[in-house]
Coordinates of C-alpha atoms in Angstrom, one line a residue:
K187 CA -89.6 -45.6 11.6
E188 CA -88.2 -42.2 11.4
R189 CA -84.7 -41.6 9.9
G190 CA -83.0 -38.6 11.4
E191 CA -81.7 -37.3 14.7
T192 CA -84.4 -39.0 16.7
V193 CA -85.7 -42.4 15.9
N194 CA -89.1 -43.7 16.9
D195 CA -89.1 -47.5 16.9
D196 CA -92.8 -47.7 17.5
G197 CA -93.8 -46.9 13.9
E198 CA -93.3 -49.2 10.9
E199 CA -93.3 -46.6 8.2
I200 CA -90.0 -45.0 7.3
I201 CA -90.2 -41.2 7.1
Y202 CA -87.4 -39.2 5.5
K203 CA -86.8 -35.5 6.4
I204 CA -85.3 -33.8 3.3
D205 CA -84.0 -30.2 3.3
V206 CA -85.1 -28.4 0.1
P207 CA -83.3 -25.3 -1.2
A208 CA -85.5 -22.2 -0.9
N209 CA -85.4 -21.6 -4.7
R210 CA -86.3 -25.2 -5.8
Y211 CA -90.1 -24.7 -5.9
D212 CA -90.4 -27.9 -7.9
L213 CA -89.3 -30.0 -4.9
L214 CA -91.9 -28.7 -2.5
C215 CA -94.3 -31.6 -3.1
V216 CA -93.7 -35.4 -3.3
E217 CA -94.7 -35.4 -7.0
G218 CA -91.8 -33.1 -8.0
L219 CA -89.4 -34.7 -5.6
A220 CA -90.1 -38.2 -6.8
R221 CA -89.9 -37.1 -10.4
A222 CA -86.5 -35.4 -9.9
L223 CA -85.2 -38.6 -8.2
R224 CA -86.4 -40.8 -11.0
V225 CA -84.8 -38.6 -13.6
F226 CA -81.5 -38.4 -11.6
L227 CA -81.4 -42.2 -11.4
G228 CA -82.0 -42.6 -15.1
M229 CA -85.4 -44.4 -14.6
E230 CA -87.2 -42.0 -16.9
K231 CA -86.7 -38.9 -19.0
Y232 CA -87.9 -35.6 -17.9
P233 CA -91.5 -35.0 -19.2
Q234 CA -92.4 -32.6 -21.9
F235 CA -95.2 -30.3 -20.8
K236 CA -97.6 -28.9 -23.4
T237 CA -100.6 -26.7 -23.5
V238 CA -103.8 -27.3 -25.5
K239 CA -106.4 -24.8 -26.4
A240 CA -110.1 -25.9 -26.0
E241 CA -112.6 -25.2 -28.7
N242 CA -114.3 -22.7 -26.3
P243 CA -111.5 -21.8 -23.9
Q244 CA -112.2 -20.5 -20.4
K245 CA -112.0 -16.7 -20.3
L246 CA -111.1 -14.4 -17.3
V247 CA -111.9 -10.7 -17.8
V248 CA -110.0 -8.2 -15.7
R249 CA -111.7 -5.0 -14.7
P250 CA -109.8 -1.7 -14.5
D251 CA -110.4 -1.2 -10.8
T252 CA -108.2 -4.1 -9.9
K253 CA -105.2 -1.8 -10.6
R254 CA -106.0 -0.2 -7.2
I255 CA -105.2 -3.3 -5.2
R256 CA -104.0 -6.5 -7.1
P257 CA -103.6 -5.7 -10.8
F258 CA -102.6 -9.1 -12.2
V259 CA -104.2 -12.5 -12.6
V260 CA -103.2 -15.7 -14.4
G261 CA -104.7 -19.1 -14.6
A262 CA -105.0 -22.6 -16.1
V263 CA -107.2 -25.6 -16.3
L264 CA -106.4 -29.3 -15.4
R265 CA -108.7 -31.7 -17.2
G266 CA -109.6 -35.2 -16.1
V267 CA -107.7 -35.1 -12.8
T268 CA -107.8 -38.2 -10.6
F269 CA -107.5 -37.5 -6.9
N270 CA -107.0 -39.9 -4.0
P271 CA -106.4 -38.9 -0.3
E272 CA -102.6 -38.6 -0.8
R273 CA -102.8 -36.6 -4.0
Y274 CA -105.5 -34.4 -2.6
Q275 CA -103.4 -33.6 0.5
S276 CA -100.3 -33.0 -1.6
F277 CA -102.2 -30.6 -3.8
I278 CA -103.4 -28.5 -0.8
D279 CA -99.9 -28.7 0.9
L280 CA -98.1 -27.4 -2.2
Q281 CA -100.4 -24.3 -2.3
E282 CA -99.6 -23.5 1.3
K283 CA -95.9 -24.0 0.9
L284 CA -95.9 -21.7 -2.2
H285 CA -97.9 -19.1 -0.2
Q286 CA -95.3 -19.1 2.6
N287 CA -92.3 -19.1 0.3
L288 CA -92.5 -17.6 -3.2
C289 CA -95.8 -15.8 -2.6
R290 CA -94.4 -14.0 0.5
K291 CA -97.3 -15.0 2.7
R292 CA -99.8 -14.1 -0.1
S293 CA -98.7 -10.5 -0.3
L294 CA -97.3 -11.0 -3.8
V295 CA -99.4 -13.9 -5.1
A296 CA -102.5 -15.7 -3.9
I297 CA -103.6 -19.1 -5.3
G298 CA -107.2 -20.1 -5.8
T299 CA -108.3 -23.6 -7.0
H300 CA -111.8 -24.4 -7.9
D301 CA -114.0 -27.3 -9.2
L302 CA -114.7 -26.2 -12.7
D303 CA -117.8 -28.3 -13.0
T304 CA -119.5 -26.3 -10.3
I305 CA -119.0 -22.9 -11.9
Q306 CA -119.5 -21.3 -15.3
G307 CA -117.3 -19.0 -17.4
P308 CA -116.5 -16.4 -18.5
F309 CA -115.1 -15.3 -15.2
T310 CA -114.6 -11.8 -14.0
Y311 CA -111.8 -10.4 -11.8
D312 CA -113.0 -7.1 -10.3
A313 CA -112.3 -4.8 -7.3
L314 CA -115.5 -3.9 -5.4
A315 CA -116.4 -2.0 -2.3
P316 CA -116.4 -4.4 0.7
E317 CA -120.2 -3.9 1.3
D318 CA -120.9 -5.1 -2.3
I319 CA -119.2 -8.5 -1.7
E320 CA -121.1 -11.4 -0.1
F321 CA -120.6 -15.1 -0.3
V322 CA -120.2 -18.3 1.7
P323 CA -116.5 -18.8 2.6
L324 CA -114.8 -22.1 2.3
N325 CA -116.0 -24.8 4.8
Q326 CA -118.7 -22.5 6.2
Q327 CA -122.5 -22.6 6.0
Q328 CA -123.3 -18.9 6.6
S329 CA -123.0 -16.1 4.0
F330 CA -120.9 -13.1 5.0
K331 CA -120.4 -9.7 3.6
A332 CA -116.7 -8.8 3.3
P333 CA -116.5 -6.5 6.4
A334 CA -118.2 -9.1 8.6
L335 CA -115.9 -11.8 7.1
M336 CA -112.8 -9.8 8.2
Q337 CA -114.2 -9.7 11.8
F338 CA -115.1 -13.4 11.6
Y339 CA -111.5 -14.4 10.7
E340 CA -109.7 -12.0 13.1
K341 CA -109.3 -14.8 15.6
D342 CA -108.5 -17.5 13.1
S343 CA -105.0 -18.7 13.8
H344 CA -104.3 -19.3 10.1
L345 CA -106.1 -16.6 8.1
R346 CA -105.8 -13.7 10.5
H347 CA -102.3 -13.0 9.3
Y348 CA -103.5 -12.3 5.7
L349 CA -106.3 -9.8 6.7
P350 CA -104.1 -6.7 6.8
I351 CA -103.1 -7.2 3.1
I352 CA -106.5 -5.8 2.0
R353 CA -108.5 -4.8 5.1
D354 CA -107.8 -1.1 4.9
S355 CA -108.3 -0.8 1.2
P356 CA -111.4 1.0 -0.2
V357 CA -111.9 -1.9 -2.6
Y358 CA -111.4 -5.7 -2.3
P359 CA -110.4 -8.0 -5.1
V360 CA -113.0 -10.6 -6.0
I361 CA -113.4 -13.3 -8.7
K362 CA -116.9 -14.2 -9.9
D363 CA -118.3 -16.6 -12.5
A364 CA -120.9 -15.8 -15.2
N365 CA -123.7 -16.3 -12.7
G366 CA -122.3 -13.9 -10.2
I367 CA -121.1 -16.7 -7.8
V368 CA -118.0 -15.6 -5.9
L369 CA -115.1 -18.0 -6.5
S370 CA -112.6 -16.3 -4.1
L371 CA -111.8 -13.2 -2.2
P372 CA -108.0 -13.1 -2.7
P373 CA -105.8 -13.3 -0.8
I374 CA -108.0 -14.3 2.1
I375 CA -110.2 -17.3 1.2
N376 CA -112.0 -19.1 -1.6
G377 CA -115.8 -19.6 -1.8
N378 CA -117.4 -22.8 -0.5
H379 CA -119.4 -23.2 -3.7
S380 CA -116.4 -24.2 -5.9
K381 CA -114.3 -26.0 -3.4
I382 CA -112.1 -28.9 -4.5
T383 CA -113.0 -32.4 -3.3
M384 CA -111.5 -35.9 -4.1
A385 CA -114.4 -36.3 -6.6
T386 CA -113.3 -33.2 -8.6
K387 CA -112.2 -34.0 -12.2
N388 CA -111.6 -30.6 -13.7
V389 CA -109.6 -28.0 -11.8
F390 CA -109.6 -24.3 -12.5
I391 CA -106.6 -22.5 -11.1
E392 CA -106.3 -18.7 -10.7
C393 CA -103.5 -16.7 -9.2
T394 CA -104.0 -13.0 -8.4
A395 CA -100.8 -11.0 -7.8
T396 CA -99.0 -7.7 -7.4
D397 CA -96.0 -9.3 -9.2
L398 CA -96.8 -10.7 -12.6
T399 CA -93.5 -12.6 -12.9
K400 CA -94.0 -14.5 -9.6
A401 CA -97.6 -15.2 -10.6
K402 CA -96.4 -16.9 -13.8
V403 CA -93.8 -19.0 -11.8
V404 CA -96.5 -20.0 -9.3
V405 CA -99.1 -21.1 -11.9
D406 CA -96.4 -23.0 -13.9
T407 CA -95.3 -24.8 -10.7
M408 CA -98.9 -25.8 -9.8
V409 CA -99.8 -27.2 -13.2
T410 CA -96.5 -29.0 -13.9
M411 CA -96.6 -30.8 -10.6
F412 CA -100.1 -32.1 -10.9
S413 CA -100.7 -32.4 -14.6
Q414 CA -99.3 -36.0 -14.3
Y415 CA -102.7 -36.9 -12.8
C416 CA -104.7 -35.6 -15.8
A417 CA -106.5 -37.8 -18.3
E418 CA -103.7 -36.9 -20.7
P419 CA -100.6 -36.6 -18.5
F420 CA -98.5 -33.5 -18.6
T421 CA -101.1 -31.6 -20.7
I422 CA -102.6 -28.3 -19.5
E423 CA -105.5 -26.4 -20.9
E424 CA -105.0 -22.8 -21.7
I425 CA -107.2 -20.0 -20.5
D426 CA -107.6 -16.5 -22.0
V427 CA -107.1 -13.5 -19.7
E428 CA -108.5 -10.2 -21.1
T429 CA -106.6 -7.4 -19.4
A430 CA -108.0 -4.1 -18.4
D431 CA -106.8 -2.5 -21.7
G432 CA -108.4 -5.2 -23.8
T433 CA -105.3 -7.3 -24.6
I434 CA -105.8 -11.1 -24.6
E435 CA -103.1 -13.1 -22.8
H436 CA -102.8 -16.9 -22.8
Y437 CA -101.9 -18.7 -19.6
P438 CA -100.2 -20.8 -18.3
P439 CA -97.0 -19.5 -20.0
L440 CA -94.9 -22.7 -19.3
M441 CA -91.8 -20.6 -19.6
T442 CA -88.9 -22.5 -21.3
R443 CA -85.6 -21.3 -22.7
T444 CA -82.2 -22.5 -23.7
V445 CA -79.0 -21.5 -21.9
N446 CA -75.7 -21.9 -23.7
T447 CA -72.6 -22.4 -21.5
K448 CA -69.0 -22.8 -22.5
V449 CA -67.4 -26.0 -21.1
S450 CA -64.3 -24.0 -20.1
R451 CA -66.6 -21.7 -18.1
I452 CA -68.2 -24.6 -16.3
N453 CA -64.8 -26.2 -15.4
E454 CA -63.4 -22.8 -14.2
T455 CA -66.4 -22.2 -12.0
I456 CA -66.5 -25.6 -10.3
G457 CA -62.7 -26.3 -10.3
I458 CA -62.8 -29.6 -12.1
Q459 CA -62.0 -30.9 -15.6
L460 CA -65.0 -32.3 -17.4
D461 CA -65.5 -32.9 -21.1
G462 CA -68.6 -31.6 -22.8
E463 CA -70.4 -34.9 -23.1
K464 CA -70.0 -35.6 -19.4
A465 CA -71.3 -32.1 -18.6
A466 CA -74.4 -32.7 -20.7
E467 CA -75.0 -36.0 -19.1
L468 CA -74.9 -34.5 -15.6
L469 CA -77.2 -31.7 -16.6
T470 CA -79.7 -34.2 -18.0
K471 CA -79.7 -36.0 -14.6
M472 CA -80.6 -32.7 -13.0
S473 CA -83.8 -32.4 -15.2
L474 CA -82.1 -30.0 -17.7
T475 CA -82.0 -31.8 -21.0
A476 CA -78.6 -30.8 -22.5
T477 CA -76.6 -31.4 -25.6
Y478 CA -73.0 -30.7 -26.4
D479 CA -71.8 -28.9 -29.5
K480 CA -68.1 -29.9 -30.3
D481 CA -67.6 -27.1 -32.8
T482 CA -68.4 -24.3 -30.3
E483 CA -67.5 -26.4 -27.2
T484 CA -70.8 -25.3 -25.7
V485 CA -73.4 -27.1 -23.7
A486 CA -77.0 -26.1 -24.6
S487 CA -79.4 -26.7 -21.7
D488 CA -83.1 -26.7 -22.1
I489 CA -84.6 -25.1 -19.0
P490 CA -88.1 -26.5 -18.3
P491 CA -90.9 -24.5 -16.7
T492 CA -90.3 -26.1 -13.4
R493 CA -86.8 -24.7 -13.0
S494 CA -87.3 -21.0 -12.6
D495 CA -84.2 -20.9 -10.3
I496 CA -81.9 -21.2 -13.4
L497 CA -81.1 -17.6 -14.2
H498 CA -77.7 -17.7 -16.0
D499 CA -74.8 -20.0 -16.8
V500 CA -73.5 -20.0 -13.2
D501 CA -76.7 -21.8 -12.1
V502 CA -76.0 -24.4 -14.8
A503 CA -72.6 -24.9 -13.4
E504 CA -74.0 -25.3 -9.9
D505 CA -76.3 -28.1 -11.1
I506 CA -73.4 -29.9 -12.7
A507 CA -71.5 -29.6 -9.4
I508 CA -74.4 -31.1 -7.5
A509 CA -74.8 -34.0 -10.0
Y510 CA -71.0 -34.5 -9.9
G511 CA -71.0 -34.5 -6.1
Y512 CA -69.5 -31.8 -4.0
N513 CA -67.5 -34.5 -2.0
N514 CA -65.9 -35.7 -5.3
I515 CA -64.4 -32.3 -6.0
K516 CA -60.8 -32.4 -4.9
K517 CA -59.6 -29.7 -2.6
T518 CA -56.7 -27.7 -4.0
V519 CA -54.4 -24.9 -2.8
P520 CA -55.2 -21.6 -4.6
Q521 CA -52.8 -20.7 -7.4
C522 CA -52.3 -17.2 -5.9
H523 CA -51.6 -16.3 -2.3
T524 CA -53.0 -13.2 -0.7
V525 CA -52.8 -11.8 2.8
A526 CA -56.0 -10.1 4.0
K527 CA -56.0 -7.1 6.2
Q528 CA -58.6 -4.8 7.7
L529 CA -59.5 -1.6 5.8
P530 CA -57.7 1.4 7.4
I531 CA -61.0 3.2 8.1
N532 CA -62.5 0.1 9.8
K533 CA -59.4 -0.4 11.8
L534 CA -59.6 3.2 13.0
A535 CA -63.3 2.8 13.8
D536 CA -62.6 -0.3 15.9
S537 CA -59.8 1.5 17.8
L538 CA -62.1 4.5 18.5
R539 CA -64.8 2.1 19.8
R540 CA -62.3 0.5 22.1
E541 CA -61.0 3.8 23.5
L542 CA -64.5 5.2 24.1
A543 CA -65.7 2.0 25.8
Q544 CA -62.6 2.2 28.1
S545 CA -63.6 5.8 28.9
G546 CA -66.9 4.6 30.4
F547 CA -69.2 5.2 27.4
T548 CA -71.7 2.6 26.2
E549 CA -71.9 1.9 22.5
A550 CA -75.3 2.2 20.8
L551 CA -76.2 0.8 17.4
T552 CA -79.1 2.8 15.9
F553 CA -80.9 2.4 12.6
G554 CA -79.3 3.6 9.4
L555 CA -82.7 4.8 8.2
C556 CA -84.9 7.3 10.0
S557 CA -87.8 9.6 9.4
H558 CA -87.4 12.9 7.6
K559 CA -88.6 14.8 10.7
E560 CA -85.9 13.1 12.9
S561 CA -83.2 14.2 10.4
F562 CA -84.3 17.8 10.1
E563 CA -87.4 19.1 11.8
Y564 CA -86.7 17.6 15.2
L565 CA -83.1 19.0 15.0
R566 CA -84.6 22.3 13.8
Q567 CA -82.6 22.1 10.6
T568 CA -83.6 23.0 7.1
D569 CA -83.5 20.2 4.4
D570 CA -80.6 21.1 2.2
S571 CA -81.2 18.1 -0.1
I572 CA -78.2 16.1 1.1
A573 CA -80.3 13.2 2.4
V574 CA -80.9 10.1 0.3
V575 CA -84.7 9.6 0.3
L576 CA -86.3 6.2 -0.1
A577 CA -88.8 6.0 -3.1
N578 CA -91.1 3.5 -1.4
P579 CA -90.7 3.5 2.4
K580 CA -92.6 0.8 4.2
T581 CA -93.1 3.1 7.3
I582 CA -92.7 6.7 8.1
E583 CA -90.0 5.8 10.6
F584 CA -87.7 4.8 7.7
E585 CA -88.0 7.5 5.1
V586 CA -84.4 8.7 4.5
C587 CA -80.9 7.5 5.1
R588 CA -79.5 9.3 8.2
V589 CA -77.3 12.3 7.7
S590 CA -76.3 12.6 11.3
L591 CA -75.7 10.1 14.2
L592 CA -77.0 12.7 16.7
S593 CA -80.7 12.1 16.1
G594 CA -80.4 8.3 16.7
L595 CA -78.5 8.8 20.0
L596 CA -81.0 11.4 21.2
K597 CA -83.8 9.0 20.4
T598 CA -82.0 6.2 22.3
L599 CA -81.5 8.6 25.2
G600 CA -85.2 9.4 25.2
Y601 CA -86.1 5.8 25.6
N602 CA -83.7 5.4 28.5
K603 CA -84.7 8.4 30.6
G604 CA -85.7 6.2 33.4
N605 CA -82.2 4.7 33.8
P606 CA -79.8 6.0 36.5
L607 CA -77.7 9.0 35.6
P608 CA -75.2 9.7 34.2
I609 CA -75.9 8.2 30.8
K610 CA -73.0 8.1 28.5
L611 CA -73.6 6.9 24.9
F612 CA -71.5 6.8 21.7
E613 CA -71.8 5.4 18.2
V614 CA -69.2 5.0 15.4
S615 CA -71.0 4.3 12.2
D616 CA -71.8 5.5 8.7
V617 CA -74.1 8.3 7.5
V618 CA -75.2 8.6 3.8
L619 CA -74.9 11.8 1.8
K620 CA -75.8 12.7 -1.7
D621 CA -72.8 12.9 -4.0
S622 CA -73.1 13.5 -7.7
T623 CA -69.5 12.6 -8.3
T624 CA -70.0 8.9 -7.4
D625 CA -71.5 6.3 -9.7
T626 CA -74.3 5.6 -7.2
G627 CA -75.1 9.3 -6.5
A628 CA -74.3 8.9 -2.8
R629 CA -71.4 8.2 -0.5
N630 CA -70.9 6.8 3.0
E631 CA -69.1 8.8 5.7
K632 CA -67.8 7.2 8.9
R633 CA -68.6 9.4 11.9
L634 CA -68.3 9.4 15.7
C635 CA -71.0 10.8 18.0
A636 CA -71.0 10.8 21.8
I637 CA -73.5 12.3 24.3
Y638 CA -73.4 12.7 28.1
C639 CA -76.5 13.2 30.2
D640 CA -76.5 14.1 33.9
T641 CA -77.9 16.5 36.5
T642 CA -74.8 18.7 35.9
S643 CA -73.4 20.0 32.7
G644 CA -70.6 17.5 32.3
F645 CA -68.8 19.7 29.8
E646 CA -65.4 18.5 31.2
T647 CA -66.4 14.9 30.4
I648 CA -67.0 15.6 26.7
H649 CA -63.9 17.9 26.6
G650 CA -61.8 15.2 28.1
L651 CA -63.2 12.6 25.7
V652 CA -62.2 14.9 22.8
D653 CA -58.7 15.2 24.2
R654 CA -58.4 11.5 24.6
V655 CA -59.5 10.8 21.0
M656 CA -57.0 13.4 19.7
R657 CA -54.3 12.0 21.8
M658 CA -55.0 8.5 20.5
L659 CA -54.7 9.9 17.0
D660 CA -51.3 11.3 17.9
Y661 CA -52.3 15.0 17.7
R662 CA -50.6 17.4 20.2
F663 CA -52.7 20.2 21.7
N664 CA -51.8 23.8 20.6
K665 CA -53.3 26.8 22.3
A666 CA -53.3 28.8 19.1
E667 CA -56.7 29.1 17.4
N668 CA -54.9 28.5 14.0
P669 CA -52.4 25.8 15.0
K670 CA -49.3 25.3 12.9
G671 CA -47.3 22.2 13.2
K672 CA -46.9 18.7 11.9
K673 CA -49.8 17.1 13.9
T674 CA -51.5 19.6 16.3
Y675 CA -55.0 20.6 17.2
A676 CA -56.6 23.6 18.9
I677 CA -60.1 24.3 20.4
K678 CA -61.8 27.5 19.6
P679 CA -65.4 28.9 19.8
S680 CA -67.6 27.6 17.0
T681 CA -69.8 29.7 14.7
S682 CA -72.0 26.8 13.8
K683 CA -75.6 26.8 15.0
L684 CA -76.1 23.1 14.3
L685 CA -76.7 22.1 17.9
V686 CA -77.1 25.1 20.1
I687 CA -79.5 27.5 18.5
S688 CA -81.3 25.1 16.3
F689 CA -82.0 22.0 18.4
F690 CA -82.3 23.7 21.8
P691 CA -84.3 26.9 21.2
L692 CA -84.4 27.8 24.9
A693 CA -80.6 27.5 25.4
S694 CA -79.2 30.3 27.4
Y695 CA -75.9 29.0 28.8
V696 CA -73.8 27.5 26.1
E697 CA -70.2 26.5 25.5
Y698 CA -69.8 25.3 22.0
C699 CA -66.4 24.7 20.4
A700 CA -64.7 23.4 17.3
C701 CA -61.6 21.3 17.2
V702 CA -59.3 22.5 14.5
L703 CA -56.6 20.2 13.1
S704 CA -53.3 21.1 11.5
R705 CA -51.1 18.7 9.6
N706 CA -48.2 20.1 7.7
A707 CA -49.8 22.9 5.7
Y708 CA -53.3 21.5 5.8
V709 CA -55.8 23.0 8.4
C710 CA -59.4 21.8 8.8
S711 CA -62.2 21.7 11.4
L712 CA -62.6 18.1 12.5
L713 CA -65.4 18.1 15.1
R714 CA -67.7 20.1 17.2
F715 CA -68.8 19.7 20.8
G716 CA -70.7 21.6 23.4
L717 CA -73.4 21.6 26.1
V718 CA -76.7 23.1 27.0

């Protein structure tokens, strides 16, 4: 029977649906989940994982060309593994769940598992031209060269999503054994020669990656979850990885550390009052073996390699809160009372949006990032180095932070040319400008932009919109070009060429004005408007 929102009375087996937090990679398989429950219930202590070094350890040599595509590789060996159908399926499922979660659909890390008895070390991790790679892929009988393999899997519902990761690269990553047999073409598929079966006893695990830290977490998760099925439980055999510069690294790292947390800090974070002994007991239930030091009033937590989600003492406090039970924490009224209110700039922006919408304009919400050409070349402006440029843009459409709202509205107008006229659009949003006086080197400015498109000029529409905005801001119109008064504004011809001469090179009939504000003794140019 299924326990959940829907119940199927036809089945006899009870199936539980459990939501697992995204950062608890140790709970993605039944082995880790069952282990955590047994430890929580006090049925067993959390196991101590250890690595052993073989007399002739397996070696994985990394070639320099791998830096061009996937520079890192880690690995491990599980000896004397006993598989049955349930264990085998769980082993495969964990790899897939890690690929979709931590590995970011294999773009950061790709896992390969192989029957060690069918291959021979030392192994080589290289990057070769696609035409130089040929092997029989997993569960296939025919041998393919890499380009043909890409075409073969283009229609595969599962693997086709990973092809773009390496397809356009001049070299493909490949792992071979001492006899030249291809173990895997990461991150696409393993070779059929070394595939895992239920008869497999010795498992060779390799993880290629663009992020070394995540690769270490992945290999630690794989070996700690399934080392319980080894001939010597919770024991993992090390391998030697010779990097491109000749350095020898030993994997898996089985990363462990100790986090010291003040009991007062724990109680303050959670909002309860626990003594140190009780806090240590709750942490031990959460698989973090802990001890309490009365002299320093500190709880020392040993973080196992399965708990990569523990980053600092706040995470330790969170685990104590989980073990204590969120429902057992009493709700209390805060000691201090505050009254929240909207920031003045945001309140003004909302008021402007409401007024412009009531004036018949439609609000647009454009991207805060745009291409360099849209910010300058398409507006016929020179780059005066005020734009914040992205160091690693994913696409040419998002290269810089916008310095003007105009380019986004014009782009929106271009995509809506087929709509009935007139088209009236506006946007109230932020632009980003470089500013060396701020701690971040940049600042946000809230701006308003509106455009009107019709078969006639419609200058009076924009002019009326300006008057409406100024009236809403409680500024009186003053015919003088240099208005003087408490809160007045005037409109005068503008000398700026931002819109007229630059963006519209064929402009011949132009009215282009600036709105000048005066408040007490302060005079400034607030906005510009015009038509072509």
